[in-house]
PDB file of C-alpha atoms in Angstrom:
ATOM      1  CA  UNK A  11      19.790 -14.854  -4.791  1.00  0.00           C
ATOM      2  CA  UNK A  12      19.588 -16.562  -1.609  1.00  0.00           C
ATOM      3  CA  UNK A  13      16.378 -15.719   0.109  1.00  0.00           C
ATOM      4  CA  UNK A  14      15.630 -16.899   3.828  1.00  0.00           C
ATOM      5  CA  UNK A  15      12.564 -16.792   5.735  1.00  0.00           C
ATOM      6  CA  UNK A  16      12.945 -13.457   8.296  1.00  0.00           C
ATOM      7  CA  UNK A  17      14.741 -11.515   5.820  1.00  0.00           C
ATOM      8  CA  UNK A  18      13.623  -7.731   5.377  1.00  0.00           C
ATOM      9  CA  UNK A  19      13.173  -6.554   2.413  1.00  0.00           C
ATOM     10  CA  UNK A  20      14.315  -2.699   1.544  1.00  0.00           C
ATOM     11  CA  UNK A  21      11.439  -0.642   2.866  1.00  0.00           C
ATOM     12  CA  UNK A  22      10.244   2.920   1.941  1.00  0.00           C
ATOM     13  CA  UNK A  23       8.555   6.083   2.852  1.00  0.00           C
ATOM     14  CA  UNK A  24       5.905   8.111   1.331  1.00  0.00           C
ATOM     15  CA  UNK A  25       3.794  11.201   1.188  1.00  0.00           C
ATOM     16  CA  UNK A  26       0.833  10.771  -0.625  1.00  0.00           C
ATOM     17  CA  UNK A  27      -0.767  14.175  -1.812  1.00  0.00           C
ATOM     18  CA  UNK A  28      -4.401  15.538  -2.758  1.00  0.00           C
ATOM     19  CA  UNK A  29      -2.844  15.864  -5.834  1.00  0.00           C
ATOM     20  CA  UNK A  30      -1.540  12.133  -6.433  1.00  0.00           C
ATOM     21  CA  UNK A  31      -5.467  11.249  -5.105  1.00  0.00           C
ATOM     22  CA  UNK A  32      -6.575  13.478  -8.065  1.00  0.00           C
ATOM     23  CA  UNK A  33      -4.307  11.748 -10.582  1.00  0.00           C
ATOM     24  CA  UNK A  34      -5.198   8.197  -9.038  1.00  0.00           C
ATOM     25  CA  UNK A  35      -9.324   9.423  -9.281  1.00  0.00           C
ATOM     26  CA  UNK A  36      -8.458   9.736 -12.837  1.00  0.00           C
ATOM     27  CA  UNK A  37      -6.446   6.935 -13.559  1.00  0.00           C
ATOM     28  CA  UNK A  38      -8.884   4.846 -11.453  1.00  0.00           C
ATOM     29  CA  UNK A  39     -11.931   6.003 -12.448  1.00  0.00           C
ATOM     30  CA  UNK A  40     -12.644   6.307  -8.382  1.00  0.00           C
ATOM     31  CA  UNK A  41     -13.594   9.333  -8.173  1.00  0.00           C
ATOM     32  CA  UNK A  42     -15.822   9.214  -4.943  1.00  0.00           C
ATOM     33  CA  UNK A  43     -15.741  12.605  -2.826  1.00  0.00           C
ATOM     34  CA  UNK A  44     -13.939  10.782   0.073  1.00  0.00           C
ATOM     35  CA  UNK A  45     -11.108  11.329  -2.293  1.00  0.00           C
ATOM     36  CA  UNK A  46     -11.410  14.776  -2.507  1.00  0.00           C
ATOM     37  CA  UNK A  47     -14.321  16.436  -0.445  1.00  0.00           C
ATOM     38  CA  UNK A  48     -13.396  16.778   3.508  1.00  0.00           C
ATOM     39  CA  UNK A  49     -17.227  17.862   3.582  1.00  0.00           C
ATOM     40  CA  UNK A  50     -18.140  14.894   2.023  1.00  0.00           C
ATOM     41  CA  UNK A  51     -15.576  12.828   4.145  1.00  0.00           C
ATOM     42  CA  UNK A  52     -16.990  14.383   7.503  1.00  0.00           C
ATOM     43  CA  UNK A  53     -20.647  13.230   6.464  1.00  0.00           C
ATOM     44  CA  UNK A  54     -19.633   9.837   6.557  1.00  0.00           C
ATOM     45  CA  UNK A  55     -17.932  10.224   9.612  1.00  0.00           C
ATOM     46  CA  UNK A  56     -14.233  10.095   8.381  1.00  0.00           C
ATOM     47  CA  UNK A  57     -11.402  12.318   9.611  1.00  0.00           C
ATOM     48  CA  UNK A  58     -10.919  13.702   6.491  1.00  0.00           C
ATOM     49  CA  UNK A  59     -10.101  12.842   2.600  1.00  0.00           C
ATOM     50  CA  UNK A  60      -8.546   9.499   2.806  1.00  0.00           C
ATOM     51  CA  UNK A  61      -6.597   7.588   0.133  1.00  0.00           C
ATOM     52  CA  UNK A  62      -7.799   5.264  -2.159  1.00  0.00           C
ATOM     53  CA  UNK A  63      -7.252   1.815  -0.683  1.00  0.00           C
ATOM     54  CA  UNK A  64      -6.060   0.352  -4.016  1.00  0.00           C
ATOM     55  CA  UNK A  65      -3.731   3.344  -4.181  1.00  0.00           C
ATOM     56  CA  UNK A  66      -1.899   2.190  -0.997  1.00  0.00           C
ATOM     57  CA  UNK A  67      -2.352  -1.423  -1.854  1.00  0.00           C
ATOM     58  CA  UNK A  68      -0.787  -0.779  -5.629  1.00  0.00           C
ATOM     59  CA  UNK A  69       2.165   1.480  -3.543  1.00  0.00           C
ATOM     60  CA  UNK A  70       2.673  -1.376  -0.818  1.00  0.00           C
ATOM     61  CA  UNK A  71       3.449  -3.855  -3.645  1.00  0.00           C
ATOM     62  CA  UNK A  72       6.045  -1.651  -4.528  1.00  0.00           C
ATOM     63  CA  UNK A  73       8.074  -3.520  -1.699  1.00  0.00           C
ATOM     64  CA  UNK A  74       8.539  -6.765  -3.345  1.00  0.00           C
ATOM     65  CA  UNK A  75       8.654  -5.375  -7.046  1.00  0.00           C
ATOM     66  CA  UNK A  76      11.617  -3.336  -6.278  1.00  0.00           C
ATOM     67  CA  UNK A  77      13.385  -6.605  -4.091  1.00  0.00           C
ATOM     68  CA  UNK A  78      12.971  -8.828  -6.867  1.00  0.00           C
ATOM     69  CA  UNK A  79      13.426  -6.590  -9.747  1.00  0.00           C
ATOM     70  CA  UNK A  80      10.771  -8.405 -12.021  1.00  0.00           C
ATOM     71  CA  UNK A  81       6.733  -7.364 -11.180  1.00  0.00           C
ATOM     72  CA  UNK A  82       5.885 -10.563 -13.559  1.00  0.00           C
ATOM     73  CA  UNK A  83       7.751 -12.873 -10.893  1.00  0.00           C
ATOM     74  CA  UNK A  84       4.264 -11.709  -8.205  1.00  0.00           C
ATOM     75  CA  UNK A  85       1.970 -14.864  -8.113  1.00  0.00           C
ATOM     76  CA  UNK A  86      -0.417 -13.091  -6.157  1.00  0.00           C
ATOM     77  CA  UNK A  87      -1.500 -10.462  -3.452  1.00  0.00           C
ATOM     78  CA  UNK A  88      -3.677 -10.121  -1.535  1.00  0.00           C
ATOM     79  CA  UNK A  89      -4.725  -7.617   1.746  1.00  0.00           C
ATOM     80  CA  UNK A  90      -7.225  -6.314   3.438  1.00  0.00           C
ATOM     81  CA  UNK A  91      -7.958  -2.657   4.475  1.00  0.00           C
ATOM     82  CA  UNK A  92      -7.472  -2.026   8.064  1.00  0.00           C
ATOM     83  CA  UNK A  93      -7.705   1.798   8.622  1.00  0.00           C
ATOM     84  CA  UNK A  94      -8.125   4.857   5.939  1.00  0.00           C
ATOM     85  CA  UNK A  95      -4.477   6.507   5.048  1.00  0.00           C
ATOM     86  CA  UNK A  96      -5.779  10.332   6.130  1.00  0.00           C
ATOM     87  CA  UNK A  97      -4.225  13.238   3.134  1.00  0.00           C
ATOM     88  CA  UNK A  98      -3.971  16.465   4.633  1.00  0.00           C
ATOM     89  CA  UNK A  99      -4.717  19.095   2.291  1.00  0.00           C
ATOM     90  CA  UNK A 100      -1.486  20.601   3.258  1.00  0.00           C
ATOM     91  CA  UNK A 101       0.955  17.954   4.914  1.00  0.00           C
ATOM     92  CA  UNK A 102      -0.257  15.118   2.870  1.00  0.00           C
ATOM     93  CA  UNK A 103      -0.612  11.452   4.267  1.00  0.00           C
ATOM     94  CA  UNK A 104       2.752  10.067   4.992  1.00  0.00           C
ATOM     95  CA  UNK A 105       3.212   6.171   4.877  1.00  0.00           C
ATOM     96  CA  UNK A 106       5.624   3.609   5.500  1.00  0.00           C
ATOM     97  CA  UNK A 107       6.173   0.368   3.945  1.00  0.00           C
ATOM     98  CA  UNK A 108       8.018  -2.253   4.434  1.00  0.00           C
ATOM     99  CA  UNK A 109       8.042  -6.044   4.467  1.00  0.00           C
ATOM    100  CA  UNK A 110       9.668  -9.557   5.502  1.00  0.00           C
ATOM    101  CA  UNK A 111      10.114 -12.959   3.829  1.00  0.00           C
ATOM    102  CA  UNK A 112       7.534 -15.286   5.728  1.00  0.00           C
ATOM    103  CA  UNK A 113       8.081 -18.762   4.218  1.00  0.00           C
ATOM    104  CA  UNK A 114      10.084 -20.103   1.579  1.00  0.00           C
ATOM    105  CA  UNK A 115       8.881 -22.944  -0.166  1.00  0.00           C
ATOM    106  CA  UNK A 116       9.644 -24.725  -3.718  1.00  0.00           C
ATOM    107  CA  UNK A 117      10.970 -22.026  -5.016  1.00  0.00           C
ATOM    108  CA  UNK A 118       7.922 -19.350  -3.788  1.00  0.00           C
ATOM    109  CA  UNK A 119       8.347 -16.904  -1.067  1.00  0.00           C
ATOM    110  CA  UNK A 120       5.603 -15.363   0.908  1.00  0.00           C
ATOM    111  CA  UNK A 121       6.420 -11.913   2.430  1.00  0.00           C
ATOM    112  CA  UNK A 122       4.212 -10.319   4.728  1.00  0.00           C
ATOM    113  CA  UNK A 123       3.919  -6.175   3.903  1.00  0.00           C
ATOM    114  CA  UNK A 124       3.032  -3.868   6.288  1.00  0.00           C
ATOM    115  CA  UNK A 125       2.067  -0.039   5.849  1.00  0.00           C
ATOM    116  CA  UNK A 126       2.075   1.952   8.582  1.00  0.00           C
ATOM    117  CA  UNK A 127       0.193   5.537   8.895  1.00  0.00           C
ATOM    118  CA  UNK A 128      -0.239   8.073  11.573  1.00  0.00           C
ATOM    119  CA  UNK A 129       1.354   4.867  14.085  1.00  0.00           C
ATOM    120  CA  UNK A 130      -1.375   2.644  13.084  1.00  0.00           C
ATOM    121  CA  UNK A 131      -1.467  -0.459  10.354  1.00  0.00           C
ATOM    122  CA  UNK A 132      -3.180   0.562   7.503  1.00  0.00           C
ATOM    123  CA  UNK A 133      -3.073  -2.857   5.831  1.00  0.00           C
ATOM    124  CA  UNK A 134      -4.077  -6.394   7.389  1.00  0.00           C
ATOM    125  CA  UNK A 135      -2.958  -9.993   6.589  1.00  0.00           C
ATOM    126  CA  UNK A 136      -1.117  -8.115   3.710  1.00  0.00           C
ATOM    127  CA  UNK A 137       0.337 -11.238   1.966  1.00  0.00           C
ATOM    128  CA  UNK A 138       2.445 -12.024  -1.722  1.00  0.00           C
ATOM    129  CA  UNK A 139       3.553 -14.798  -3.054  1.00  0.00           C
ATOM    130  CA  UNK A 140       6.965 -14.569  -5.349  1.00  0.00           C
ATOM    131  CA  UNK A 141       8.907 -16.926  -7.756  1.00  0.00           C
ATOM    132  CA  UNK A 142      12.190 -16.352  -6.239  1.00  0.00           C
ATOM    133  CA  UNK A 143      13.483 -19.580  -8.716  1.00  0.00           C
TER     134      UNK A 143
END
């Protein structure tokens, strides 16, 4: 495979639900009433039950994983959270991923992820490193 810096990788859109936040709580062990409460949300002065940030990290990654078929081939990650992903108890949280090869170097490439939310970046400097070799 011939990769070359500016390429875009396959992108992708989800919904994530109170249920999948439930499931995640559990997997997670995360299981703070942000997640879950919008009473508890409001008292910390959020606009409702927001996602778990390692939730939408974890579903970000999903970007390269599915470009270059082998999760063992990530050399690292690494982002920083922006601005909460907001679930609706009925419509859900929708989010859009995508990403773009950065730098190509010795056989690593860096691609830059983004994940977009309600028209705002949910992720900053959202950056992985591949063995494309």
């Amino acid at each position: 495979m011939t990769i070359t810096v500016g390429a875009e990788l396959p992108g992708f859109t989800t919904v994530f639900t109170r249920a999948d936040l439930v499931r995640y709580a559990g997997a997670s062990t995360d299981f703070n009433p942000i997640h879950w409460s919008d009473t508890m949300a409001a008292a910390l002065g959020l606009p409702g039950v927001v996602a778990h940030g390692m939730l939408t990290m974890g579903t970000a990654l999903r970007v390269v994983t599915d470009w270059i078929g082998d999760p063992g081939r990530v050399l690292s990650y690494s982002v920083r959270f922006t601005k909460p992903v907001v679930v609706d108890e009925v419509t859900g949280g929708e989010v859009t991923f995508s990403g773009v090869v950065t730098a190509v170097t010795d056989g690593i490439a860096t691609v830059t992820l983004e994940a977009v939310h309600a028209d705002t970046k949910v992720l900053g400097a959202a950056t992985v490193e591949v063995a494309v070799d």
